[in-house]
XYZ file of C-alpha atoms in Angstrom:
683
model
C -23.141 1.234 2.714
C -22.920 4.561 4.521
C -22.996 2.611 7.779
C -19.668 1.057 6.797
C -18.158 4.472 6.036
C -19.295 5.903 9.378
C -17.993 2.799 11.156
C -14.622 3.126 9.388
C -14.233 6.761 10.436
C -15.324 6.181 14.043
C -13.045 3.205 14.590
C -9.917 4.464 12.818
C -10.107 7.932 14.383
C -10.941 6.338 17.741
C -7.873 4.091 17.529
C -5.847 7.116 16.448
C -6.637 8.827 19.749
C -3.955 6.553 21.179
C -1.634 9.267 19.859
C -3.216 11.803 22.212
C -2.761 9.450 25.150
C 0.943 9.046 24.413
C 1.775 12.538 23.113
C 0.783 15.064 25.749
C 1.850 18.249 23.959
C 1.014 17.413 20.343
C 1.356 20.809 18.701
C -0.944 20.740 15.674
C -4.170 22.354 14.518
C -7.556 20.632 14.648
C -7.535 19.339 11.054
C -3.977 18.035 11.262
C -4.775 16.092 14.415
C -7.978 14.704 12.922
C -6.267 13.597 9.705
C -3.253 12.048 11.412
C -5.417 10.278 13.992
C -7.204 8.727 11.032
C -3.972 7.659 9.351
C -2.398 6.318 12.533
C -5.690 4.618 13.372
C -5.666 2.750 10.034
C -2.161 1.490 10.798
C -3.146 0.469 14.333
C -6.237 -1.304 12.939
C -4.153 -3.808 10.973
C -1.611 -4.437 13.731
C -4.385 -4.769 16.315
C -5.790 -7.564 14.156
C -2.527 -9.483 14.610
C -2.686 -9.043 18.405
C -6.333 -10.112 18.604
C -5.692 -13.112 16.379
C -2.691 -14.156 18.477
C -4.882 -14.019 21.589
C -7.614 -16.016 19.805
C -9.998 -13.071 20.062
C -12.319 -12.860 17.022
C -11.595 -10.183 14.444
C -15.088 -8.816 14.897
C -16.288 -5.296 14.068
C -17.905 -4.963 17.505
C -14.626 -5.713 19.315
C -12.811 -3.099 17.233
C -15.551 -0.596 18.008
C -15.323 -1.252 21.755
C -11.536 -0.839 21.719
C -11.779 2.392 19.694
C -14.414 3.876 22.008
C -12.344 2.865 25.039
C -9.236 4.591 23.674
C -11.212 7.725 22.805
C -12.825 7.801 26.258
C -9.445 7.473 27.957
C -8.019 10.252 25.786
C -11.016 12.486 26.502
C -10.570 11.883 30.230
C -6.793 12.301 30.498
C -6.373 14.882 27.708
C -9.694 16.682 28.039
C -8.376 20.121 27.094
C -6.622 18.923 23.920
C -9.188 16.358 22.766
C -12.369 18.346 23.322
C -11.132 21.637 21.892
C -12.617 22.706 18.553
C -11.306 25.198 15.988
C -12.533 28.750 15.796
C -13.204 30.065 12.320
C -13.870 33.665 11.378
C -14.843 34.746 7.879
C -13.662 38.262 8.680
C -10.115 37.097 9.328
C -9.082 34.077 7.270
C -5.475 33.000 7.819
C -3.111 31.517 5.238
C -3.223 28.248 7.151
C -7.011 28.127 6.771
C -6.762 28.899 3.065
C -4.272 26.061 2.648
C -6.571 23.741 4.598
C -9.421 24.583 2.219
C -7.198 24.023 -0.828
C -6.044 20.726 0.673
C -9.613 19.541 1.192
C -10.522 20.538 -2.371
C -7.618 18.463 -3.730
C -8.670 15.573 -1.524
C -12.285 15.821 -2.725
C -11.238 15.798 -6.389
C -8.854 12.896 -5.762
C -11.482 10.901 -3.867
C -14.009 11.465 -6.644
C -11.456 10.394 -9.253
C -10.492 7.195 -7.453
C -13.938 6.189 -6.174
C -15.814 7.078 -9.352
C -13.070 5.477 -11.436
C -13.230 2.280 -9.395
C -16.935 1.868 -10.140
C -16.842 2.912 -13.821
C -16.738 -0.800 -14.639
C -18.606 -3.532 -12.736
C -15.743 -5.966 -12.121
C -12.415 -6.169 -10.326
C -9.440 -5.370 -12.523
C -6.625 -7.800 -13.293
C -6.345 -10.888 -11.046
C -4.917 -9.781 -7.674
C -8.085 -8.039 -6.388
C -10.043 -11.286 -6.662
C -7.501 -13.037 -4.450
C -7.592 -10.205 -1.920
C -11.395 -10.377 -1.941
C -11.308 -14.092 -1.180
C -8.834 -13.681 1.716
C -10.815 -10.710 3.089
C -14.059 -12.695 2.862
C -12.436 -15.462 4.883
C -11.559 -13.007 7.660
C -15.050 -11.474 7.523
C -16.714 -14.853 8.058
C -14.226 -16.822 10.131
C -13.046 -13.760 12.142
C -9.457 -14.931 11.977
C -6.755 -14.967 9.327
C -5.200 -18.204 10.606
C -5.777 -21.167 8.335
C -4.589 -24.801 8.372
C -3.592 -24.611 4.694
C -3.019 -21.870 2.127
C -6.318 -21.926 0.227
C -5.235 -18.889 -1.835
C -2.002 -17.101 -2.685
C -3.343 -14.121 -0.675
C -4.161 -16.144 2.438
C -1.769 -16.675 5.343
C 1.279 -16.793 5.205
C 0.936 -13.921 2.697
C 0.936 -10.635 4.644
C -2.535 -10.017 6.096
C -2.753 -6.377 7.222
C -4.749 -5.185 4.202
C -7.068 -8.194 4.316
C -7.696 -7.681 8.050
C -8.971 -4.154 7.434
C -11.123 -5.126 4.447
C -12.450 -8.253 6.126
C -13.615 -6.470 9.270
C -15.137 -3.632 7.226
C -17.010 -6.186 5.113
C -18.742 -7.418 8.261
C -20.665 -4.123 8.202
C -22.127 -4.553 4.684
C -23.248 -7.280 2.281
C -20.783 -6.834 -0.614
C -17.100 -7.748 -0.596
C -16.932 -6.281 -4.126
C -18.066 -2.855 -2.888
C -15.929 -3.034 0.253
C -12.722 -3.700 -1.664
C -13.327 -1.025 -4.285
C -14.673 1.757 -2.093
C -12.336 1.564 0.884
C -9.272 0.953 -1.270
C -10.085 4.134 -3.225
C -10.885 6.109 -0.072
C -7.663 5.168 1.717
C -5.371 6.001 -1.193
C -7.231 9.327 -1.513
C -6.439 10.048 2.133
C -2.737 9.650 1.333
C -2.839 13.188 -0.086
C -3.843 14.575 3.330
C -1.233 12.472 5.107
C 1.450 13.679 2.705
C 0.654 17.364 3.242
C 1.099 17.191 7.007
C 4.281 15.164 6.638
C 5.664 17.677 4.114
C 4.693 20.586 6.350
C 6.675 19.159 9.276
C 9.554 17.870 7.167
C 10.212 21.118 5.284
C 8.968 23.395 8.086
C 7.445 25.483 5.295
C 3.710 25.367 4.633
C 4.165 27.013 1.211
C 6.445 24.214 0.035
C 4.095 21.683 1.641
C 0.963 22.858 -0.202
C 2.739 23.108 -3.579
C 4.326 19.685 -3.054
C 0.893 18.280 -2.261
C -0.476 19.784 -5.469
C 2.396 18.098 -7.336
C 1.526 14.740 -5.751
C -2.145 15.402 -6.509
C -1.313 15.830 -10.205
C 1.643 13.493 -10.776
C 0.578 10.371 -12.727
C 3.065 7.988 -11.094
C 1.486 8.310 -7.655
C -0.816 5.384 -6.833
C -3.755 4.312 -8.993
C -6.940 2.739 -7.607
C -5.728 -0.823 -8.204
C -7.014 -3.021 -5.363
C -3.682 -4.131 -3.949
C -1.888 -4.062 -0.594
C 1.051 -2.246 -2.204
C -1.127 0.857 -2.635
C -2.397 0.458 0.928
C 1.169 0.535 2.238
C 1.986 3.519 0.056
C -0.944 5.400 1.618
C 0.515 4.674 5.064
C 4.064 5.657 4.072
C 3.459 9.418 4.616
C 1.934 8.559 8.015
C 5.134 6.713 8.909
C 7.230 9.657 7.702
C 5.091 12.076 9.718
C 5.798 10.110 12.912
C 9.477 9.906 11.977
C 9.782 13.679 11.588
C 7.647 14.403 14.674
C 10.227 12.539 16.796
C 12.575 15.496 16.348
C 10.396 17.571 18.684
C 8.944 14.918 20.970
C 10.705 11.677 21.812
C 7.412 9.926 22.656
C 6.534 9.754 18.969
C 8.893 6.767 18.900
C 6.067 4.610 20.281
C 3.653 5.629 17.544
C 6.393 5.232 14.943
C 7.008 1.662 16.139
C 3.308 0.794 15.801
C 2.996 2.283 12.309
C 6.228 0.610 11.189
C 4.984 -2.742 12.489
C 1.808 -2.249 10.465
C 3.777 -1.458 7.304
C 5.835 -4.637 7.782
C 2.740 -6.865 7.921
C 0.877 -5.229 5.022
C 3.085 -5.828 1.981
C 6.605 -7.262 1.879
C 8.174 -5.585 -1.163
C 7.046 -2.074 -0.258
C 8.135 -2.674 3.346
C 11.644 -3.568 2.126
C 11.835 -0.432 -0.032
C 10.490 1.737 2.794
C 13.170 0.276 5.073
C 15.821 1.296 2.519
C 14.464 4.858 2.404
C 14.406 4.997 6.203
C 18.016 3.802 6.166
C 18.920 6.709 3.884
C 17.105 9.102 6.231
C 18.981 7.718 9.241
C 22.449 7.753 7.669
C 21.953 11.281 6.386
C 20.687 12.313 9.839
C 23.978 11.144 11.362
C 25.866 12.886 8.579
C 24.079 16.227 8.903
C 23.207 16.420 12.604
C 26.352 14.601 13.782
C 24.165 12.554 16.103
C 23.650 8.765 16.175
C 19.933 9.215 16.933
C 19.731 5.894 18.772
C 16.088 6.558 19.691
C 15.179 6.173 16.006
C 17.004 2.851 15.761
C 15.253 1.610 18.905
C 11.857 2.721 17.603
C 12.246 0.956 14.250
C 13.690 -2.102 15.971
C 10.671 -2.073 18.277
C 8.387 -2.012 15.234
C 10.300 -4.951 13.770
C 9.944 -6.921 17.025
C 6.200 -6.191 17.055
C 5.888 -7.464 13.473
C 7.368 -10.792 14.609
C 4.079 -11.360 16.438
C 2.794 -12.056 12.933
C 5.830 -13.618 11.275
C 6.880 -16.151 13.921
C 3.449 -17.870 14.172
C 3.046 -18.040 10.372
C 6.548 -19.477 10.043
C 5.710 -22.184 12.568
C 2.363 -22.906 10.876
C 3.475 -22.774 7.238
C 7.240 -23.397 7.237
C 6.878 -26.037 4.521
C 5.542 -23.429 2.071
C 8.569 -21.180 2.402
C 10.835 -23.897 1.036
C 8.455 -25.144 -1.654
C 9.785 -24.027 -5.071
C 6.227 -23.830 -6.437
C 4.476 -22.051 -3.544
C 4.490 -18.248 -3.377
C 4.034 -16.021 -0.341
C 4.425 -12.479 -1.612
C 8.208 -12.297 -1.277
C 8.413 -14.120 2.064
C 9.871 -17.233 0.412
C 13.088 -15.390 -0.439
C 13.380 -13.777 3.003
C 12.783 -16.986 4.981
C 15.115 -18.999 2.745
C 17.820 -16.408 3.374
C 17.229 -16.557 7.144
C 17.258 -20.355 6.986
C 20.634 -20.343 5.187
C 22.076 -18.008 7.809
C 20.789 -20.023 10.772
C 21.859 -23.439 9.502
C 25.254 -22.442 8.112
C 27.649 -22.261 11.091
C 30.120 -19.972 9.303
C 27.514 -17.466 8.073
C 25.694 -17.625 11.408
C 28.913 -16.959 13.291
C 29.828 -14.004 11.073
C 26.290 -12.598 11.405
C 26.388 -12.884 15.203
C 29.790 -11.159 15.327
C 28.577 -8.303 13.082
C 25.358 -7.779 15.055
C 27.141 -8.018 18.407
C 29.778 -5.556 17.211
C 27.125 -3.065 16.124
C 25.322 -3.377 19.449
C 28.565 -2.848 21.361
C 29.512 0.117 19.176
C 26.138 1.740 19.799
C 26.403 1.041 23.514
C 29.844 2.661 23.819
C 29.276 5.407 21.230
C 30.309 8.104 23.719
C 33.891 6.863 23.470
C 34.257 6.731 19.684
C 31.545 8.835 18.041
C 33.107 12.072 19.284
C 36.004 11.389 16.893
C 33.575 10.860 13.999
C 31.791 14.050 14.962
C 35.051 15.963 15.054
C 35.919 14.642 11.603
C 32.544 15.674 10.170
C 33.218 19.233 11.292
C 36.194 19.599 8.941
C 35.432 22.193 6.290
C 33.794 20.764 3.140
C 34.373 17.168 4.349
C 30.689 16.284 4.074
C 30.500 17.399 0.461
C 33.698 15.485 -0.353
C 32.458 12.291 1.344
C 29.126 12.583 -0.454
C 30.856 12.793 -3.834
C 33.092 9.826 -2.948
C 30.076 7.710 -2.003
C 28.231 8.814 -5.145
C 31.236 7.917 -7.294
C 31.589 4.519 -5.611
C 27.917 3.753 -6.213
C 28.303 4.789 -9.868
C 31.236 2.381 -10.298
C 29.258 -0.458 -8.701
C 26.385 0.217 -11.070
C 28.446 0.599 -14.241
C 31.471 -1.760 -14.014
C 29.942 -5.245 -13.453
C 29.050 -6.989 -16.714
C 26.304 -9.038 -15.019
C 23.404 -8.021 -12.818
C 24.299 -8.034 -9.120
C 20.572 -7.951 -8.335
C 18.098 -9.033 -10.998
C 14.502 -8.700 -9.818
C 12.619 -7.426 -12.840
C 8.962 -7.702 -11.823
C 5.923 -7.954 -14.081
C 5.806 -4.399 -15.473
C 9.429 -3.379 -15.931
C 10.914 -2.109 -19.188
C 13.691 0.239 -20.273
C 12.450 3.706 -19.309
C 13.530 6.796 -21.250
C 13.329 10.571 -20.767
C 10.001 10.517 -22.609
C 8.512 8.428 -19.784
C 9.377 11.212 -17.354
C 8.536 14.282 -19.450
C 5.525 13.068 -21.440
C 2.590 11.804 -19.367
C 0.412 9.296 -21.192
C -3.290 8.608 -20.770
C -2.731 4.898 -21.167
C -0.828 3.692 -18.100
C -0.105 0.572 -16.090
C -2.916 -0.750 -13.916
C -0.703 -2.192 -11.188
C 1.775 0.703 -11.006
C 1.344 3.903 -13.054
C 4.409 5.730 -14.367
C 5.215 9.204 -15.711
C 5.436 12.803 -14.492
C 4.607 15.329 -17.229
C 6.583 18.084 -18.954
C 5.745 20.993 -16.606
C 6.195 19.065 -13.355
C 9.362 17.438 -14.666
C 10.734 20.806 -15.770
C 10.037 22.235 -12.317
C 11.674 19.165 -10.802
C 14.776 19.828 -12.944
C 14.834 23.471 -11.825
C 14.587 22.317 -8.211
C 17.603 20.031 -8.678
C 19.529 22.944 -10.222
C 18.641 25.143 -7.231
C 19.968 22.469 -4.893
C 23.200 22.041 -6.835
C 23.749 25.795 -6.899
C 23.670 25.758 -3.087
C 25.721 22.575 -2.839
C 28.059 23.982 -0.179
C 25.100 24.492 2.180
C 23.433 21.160 1.319
C 24.503 19.357 4.490
C 23.783 22.131 6.953
C 21.227 21.250 9.615
C 18.539 23.600 8.334
C 18.803 21.894 4.919
C 18.519 18.346 6.232
C 15.203 17.804 4.469
C 16.688 18.967 1.172
C 19.731 16.665 1.323
C 17.552 13.723 2.407
C 15.079 14.368 -0.394
C 17.896 14.657 -2.933
C 19.352 11.306 -1.878
C 15.873 9.736 -2.012
C 15.580 11.059 -5.571
C 18.960 9.632 -6.570
C 18.098 6.269 -5.015
C 14.677 6.192 -6.709
C 16.122 7.017 -10.133
C 18.814 4.354 -9.743
C 16.122 1.743 -9.104
C 13.781 2.991 -11.865
C 16.640 2.871 -14.406
C 17.748 -0.582 -13.224
C 17.534 -2.050 -16.736
C 20.598 -0.022 -17.704
C 23.001 -1.045 -14.918
C 23.936 -3.843 -12.517
C 21.195 -3.437 -9.889
C 17.619 -4.176 -10.885
C 15.119 -4.278 -8.017
C 11.529 -4.071 -9.295
C 12.047 -0.820 -11.278
C 8.393 -0.341 -12.234
C 7.314 -0.290 -8.574
C 9.813 2.428 -7.697
C 7.861 5.018 -9.698
C 5.362 5.377 -6.858
C 8.136 5.996 -4.329
C 9.779 8.483 -6.700
C 6.584 10.575 -6.636
C 7.167 11.585 -2.997
C 10.669 13.135 -3.195
C 9.928 14.441 -6.702
C 6.881 16.315 -5.365
C 8.968 17.797 -2.547
C 11.592 18.984 -5.036
C 8.851 20.497 -7.222
C 7.422 22.336 -4.205
C 10.902 23.627 -3.390
C 11.384 24.805 -6.993
C 8.053 26.624 -7.264
C 8.498 28.436 -3.942
C 12.093 29.276 -4.894
C 11.012 30.718 -8.245
C 8.183 32.645 -6.557
C 10.719 34.287 -4.213
C 12.687 35.502 -7.202
C 9.599 37.394 -8.346
C 9.523 40.523 -6.230
C 6.024 41.767 -6.950
C 3.145 39.988 -5.222
C 0.696 40.141 -8.128
C 3.296 38.630 -10.473
C 3.908 35.851 -7.973
C 0.179 35.099 -7.953
C 0.127 35.030 -11.766
C 3.106 32.639 -11.764
C 1.429 30.225 -9.309
C -1.823 30.294 -11.293
C 0.111 29.671 -14.512
C 1.820 26.630 -12.964
C -1.537 25.192 -11.905
C -3.108 25.843 -15.307
C -0.190 24.253 -17.163
C 0.095 21.215 -14.880
C -3.567 20.237 -15.251
C -3.452 19.362 -18.981
C 0.115 17.990 -18.948
C -0.080 15.726 -15.872
C -3.375 15.638 -13.997
C -5.556 15.193 -17.087
C -3.643 12.029 -17.985
C -3.817 10.802 -14.400
C -7.556 11.477 -14.251
C -8.163 9.789 -17.595
C -6.290 6.681 -16.545
C -8.034 6.416 -13.176
C -11.522 6.908 -14.629
C -11.036 4.716 -17.706
C -12.503 1.222 -18.019
C -9.795 -1.147 -16.836
C -10.014 -4.603 -18.418
C -11.442 -7.709 -16.777
C -8.661 -10.297 -16.886
C -10.687 -13.244 -15.610
C -13.754 -13.174 -17.846
C -12.994 -12.040 -21.373
C -16.277 -12.325 -23.263
C -18.608 -9.277 -22.880
C -21.691 -11.495 -22.795
C -20.117 -13.517 -19.993
C -19.184 -10.362 -18.088
C -22.815 -9.250 -18.286
C -23.899 -12.647 -16.946
C -21.723 -12.414 -13.832
C -22.660 -8.799 -13.166
C -26.347 -9.796 -13.312
C -25.663 -12.564 -10.801
C -24.287 -9.989 -8.375
C -26.627 -7.098 -9.026
C -29.844 -8.800 -10.116
C -32.531 -10.858 -8.441
C -31.471 -14.160 -9.975
C -29.965 -15.722 -6.839
C -29.128 -14.272 -3.377
C -25.731 -12.766 -2.633
C -23.219 -15.174 -1.094
C -24.931 -18.169 -2.714
C -22.707 -21.221 -2.891
C -21.838 -21.146 -6.584
C -18.997 -23.275 -7.908
C -17.242 -22.617 -11.226
C -16.365 -25.816 -13.032
C -13.360 -24.234 -14.725
C -12.705 -20.767 -13.241
C -10.537 -19.986 -10.248
C -13.031 -19.845 -7.336
C -11.790 -16.402 -6.252
C -13.384 -14.963 -9.413
C -16.811 -15.615 -7.904
C -16.006 -13.493 -4.837
C -15.594 -10.504 -7.128
C -19.249 -11.014 -8.023
C -20.428 -11.526 -4.424
C -20.873 -15.270 -4.723
C -19.399 -17.752 -2.248
C -17.808 -21.040 -3.415
C -16.504 -21.761 0.137
C -12.936 -21.886 -1.144
C -11.317 -22.343 2.270
C -13.490 -25.283 3.411
C -11.010 -27.907 2.196
C -8.105 -28.337 -0.216
C -10.375 -29.779 -2.877
C -12.289 -26.474 -2.960
C -9.212 -24.263 -2.676
C -7.570 -22.579 -5.634
C -3.984 -22.808 -4.421
C -3.799 -26.590 -4.319
C -2.495 -28.657 -7.219
C -5.412 -31.008 -6.577
C -8.038 -28.248 -6.640
C -11.146 -29.642 -8.270
C -11.748 -26.851 -10.792
C -8.455 -27.666 -12.554
C -9.701 -31.044 -13.825
C -13.473 -30.842 -13.334
C -14.338 -31.117 -17.034
C -12.094 -34.153 -17.425
C -14.134 -36.036 -14.846
C -17.563 -37.610 -15.269
C -20.755 -35.675 -14.712
C -21.569 -38.043 -11.852
C -18.240 -37.181 -10.227
C -19.054 -33.468 -10.692
C -22.419 -33.954 -9.025
C -21.026 -35.924 -6.075
C -18.341 -33.255 -5.550
C -20.928 -30.460 -5.570
C -23.262 -32.269 -3.156
C -20.416 -33.310 -0.881
C -19.372 -29.685 -0.565
C -22.917 -28.307 -0.195
C -22.851 -26.297 -3.411
C -26.185 -24.787 -4.393
C -25.279 -23.807 -7.944
C -22.748 -24.557 -10.638
C -21.691 -22.253 -13.460
C -20.214 -23.197 -16.817
C -19.797 -21.560 -20.214
C -17.644 -20.064 -22.935
C -15.246 -18.476 -20.432
C -13.815 -21.942 -19.846
C -12.554 -21.863 -23.414
C -11.694 -18.154 -23.678
C -9.789 -17.827 -20.394
C -8.673 -21.277 -19.344
C -8.299 -22.863 -22.789
C -10.467 -25.878 -22.106
C -11.427 -27.880 -25.179
C -14.560 -26.382 -26.751
C -16.019 -29.803 -27.547
C -15.435 -31.000 -23.996
C -17.100 -27.861 -22.616
C -20.131 -28.201 -24.908
C -20.450 -31.887 -24.075
C -20.502 -31.154 -20.348
C -23.138 -28.446 -20.854
C -25.327 -30.914 -22.711
C -24.831 -33.554 -20.030
C -25.750 -31.177 -17.223
C -28.791 -29.897 -19.146
C -30.016 -33.442 -19.649
C -29.338 -34.594 -16.080
C -32.094 -34.799 -13.450
C -29.545 -33.695 -10.842
C -29.386 -30.157 -12.239
C -31.862 -27.499 -13.252
C -31.191 -24.477 -15.464
C -31.718 -21.259 -13.480
C -30.401 -18.583 -15.812
C -28.306 -18.267 -18.933
C -27.005 -15.915 -21.588
C -25.644 -16.991 -24.956
C -22.261 -17.702 -23.384
C -22.795 -18.724 -19.727
C -25.139 -21.084 -17.872
C -26.155 -21.256 -14.208
C -27.627 -24.515 -12.887
C -29.008 -25.332 -9.473
C -27.770 -28.521 -7.840
C -30.652 -30.723 -6.732
C-alpha cells in the first residue's frame, strides 16, 4: 500500500510543478511551495483525466507518471534555481515562520491520524454513497476510461467524475478499492488544513492570524468529516482555489492556474461547485466595491475554467442527454442545470432575453473605460460604501422575511431547524455526511471577532481591510443559507456548515490576535494563547475527534453476523479478491466495498441503476433462471442470506426457499457460510 502513497505524492507534486513553469517569481518558502504544488497537482490530476479521456488515451497510472515526470523535468530545466533550492534550517536561530511551520505540521499529523485511523475503525464503508463511488472508481481502474454507453450506477457518467478519476487511477497501484477509497479520501481532506493555512496567510497578510485561524479549522467540528464523498474532496480543493485567487493580486499569471483548479472543482461535485461560485461572486463584487477596479482578469480566468469544464460536460450531454430529462434518473444535480439550459435554449423569448443580457454585459466590460470612471467617482464619496452595504443588507433581509412561501426550497437529506445551541454546544454525535457545530469557546471568539469588525465599521471597506469585509460577507451569506428553514430561501442548509467553517475560522483568528494585542505584556499574551488552546480542545476538538474516530454504521448490511461474513470474504482466505460474486438481492455496489467484483458495468442486466437490473427480482424468478443468468454473465459465486430480509425486505419464506433450492441443486456448491449468510460457487 505504501507504493500507492509514494505514487500519489510523486504524481501530484510532479503535476503541481506546472505552477513553477507558469509562475516565474513565485515568492514562497520551501514548505509552502511543496504543499501548494501538491494541492494544485491534485486538481490538475482530475482535469487531466478529462483531457486524456477526450483524446481516447487510457487513464493509466503509467501515463500520469510520465506526464508528471515530464512536467517536473521541464520545471527543473527552465526554473533550476527555484526548483532545486532547498531550505536552510538552523537550530541556533529558529524563526517564527519555522515555528509556525512546525505547529502546522503537528496539526496536520493529528488531523491525518484522526481521519485515517477513524476511517479504518470499522471494516466497512459508511452509509450508501461510498459504495457507489467505489464501483465507479473500480470501473475507471479496470476500463481506464470513465465513458460508458449506459449509466450502470448513479455515480457513473454523467455524474461528475473528477473524484472517481483520482481514486480509480490510484487503485491501479494496489489490490483493494476499499483501502484506496478510505485512505486517500482521509489523506486528502487532512491536507486541506495545510492548504487553508497558506491561503489564510496570503489572504490576511498576517501569519499570526493565519496560524490561529488554522487551529480554529483544525478544531471546529463542522469542517469536513472522513465521509467518502466527492463533496469533501471539493472542499479540500476549495482553499487551493482561494490561494490561487489571492495570489493573482501579486502576479497576473496565477490566472492560468486558477482556471485549471476552477475547472477541476466544476467537474468534481456539482452542488459544492455552485456554492463555491456564489462565494467567488461575493469576493468579486466586494473587490470592485473596495478596490474600485473591475478586475476583468479574474472574470476571464474563471470564465476560462468554465470553458475548460465544458470539455467534460458537452460530451456527457451528447452521450446521455436522455437521462437529464428523465424524471426518475439522477445525475448529482446536473438534471436541474441541464433542464434549465434546455428551457432557455428552446424558448425564443427567454433565449432572446438571455442573449441580450450576456451581450450587454460583454459590451459593458469591453467599454468599461467610458463608464466605470463614474462608478469609481461615486464610490469615493464619503461613507457611501457603508451606506450602500446597509441598503443591500436591508434589501436582502426584506427578500428573506416578507415572502410567505419559499422562493428557493432545496432542503437536502440532513437539514433541520438549527438553533443557537447547534453553534455554541458541540456534540459528539454528529452527521456522517456533513458534520455541524462550532463549540462554546470558538463561537464566543467568533462573536468577539464580529464585534471587533463592527466597532471598526467605518474602516471596513478600506483596501487594507478587503479580506475582513469579504470574510464578513461570506459569514453573512453562510448563516443565511444555514438558517434557511426560517426564511424564504432554503438551499441545502446542512451542507453550508462546511463552508461556514472557513470564514468563521478566519474571524476567530482575527479575534484572538486582536485580543492578544490588547494584552501589553508578552508573558500574559502567551498565557492567553495557551488558555485558548486548552479551552478549545475539550469544547470543540474533542467532539470532532470522537465523531471522526467513532464506529459509523453500515447502512447496507444490518446484521452483525452478516457484516462479519462480508469482512471475512474481503480479508480472509475464503476466495480471492475481485472474485465475480453476485448478490441475489443486494445492490451490486455493496460487493465492491468488500473487494469483490460483480462486473456491474458489463450490461444493463448486471447494473444497479437500471429498472430491469436482475438483483431487483432475482428471488421472484426460478432457480434455473438464476443459474442461467449467473452462467451467462460468468459469475463464479453467488451470495444470499438474512440481509435480503433485513435490508431489502424480501419475504423471509421466499429467501429460505431459495436457499434450500440452491443447497439442493447440483449447479451450486456451498463454499462458506455463517448463521446468516451463504456463499455458493457456481458450477
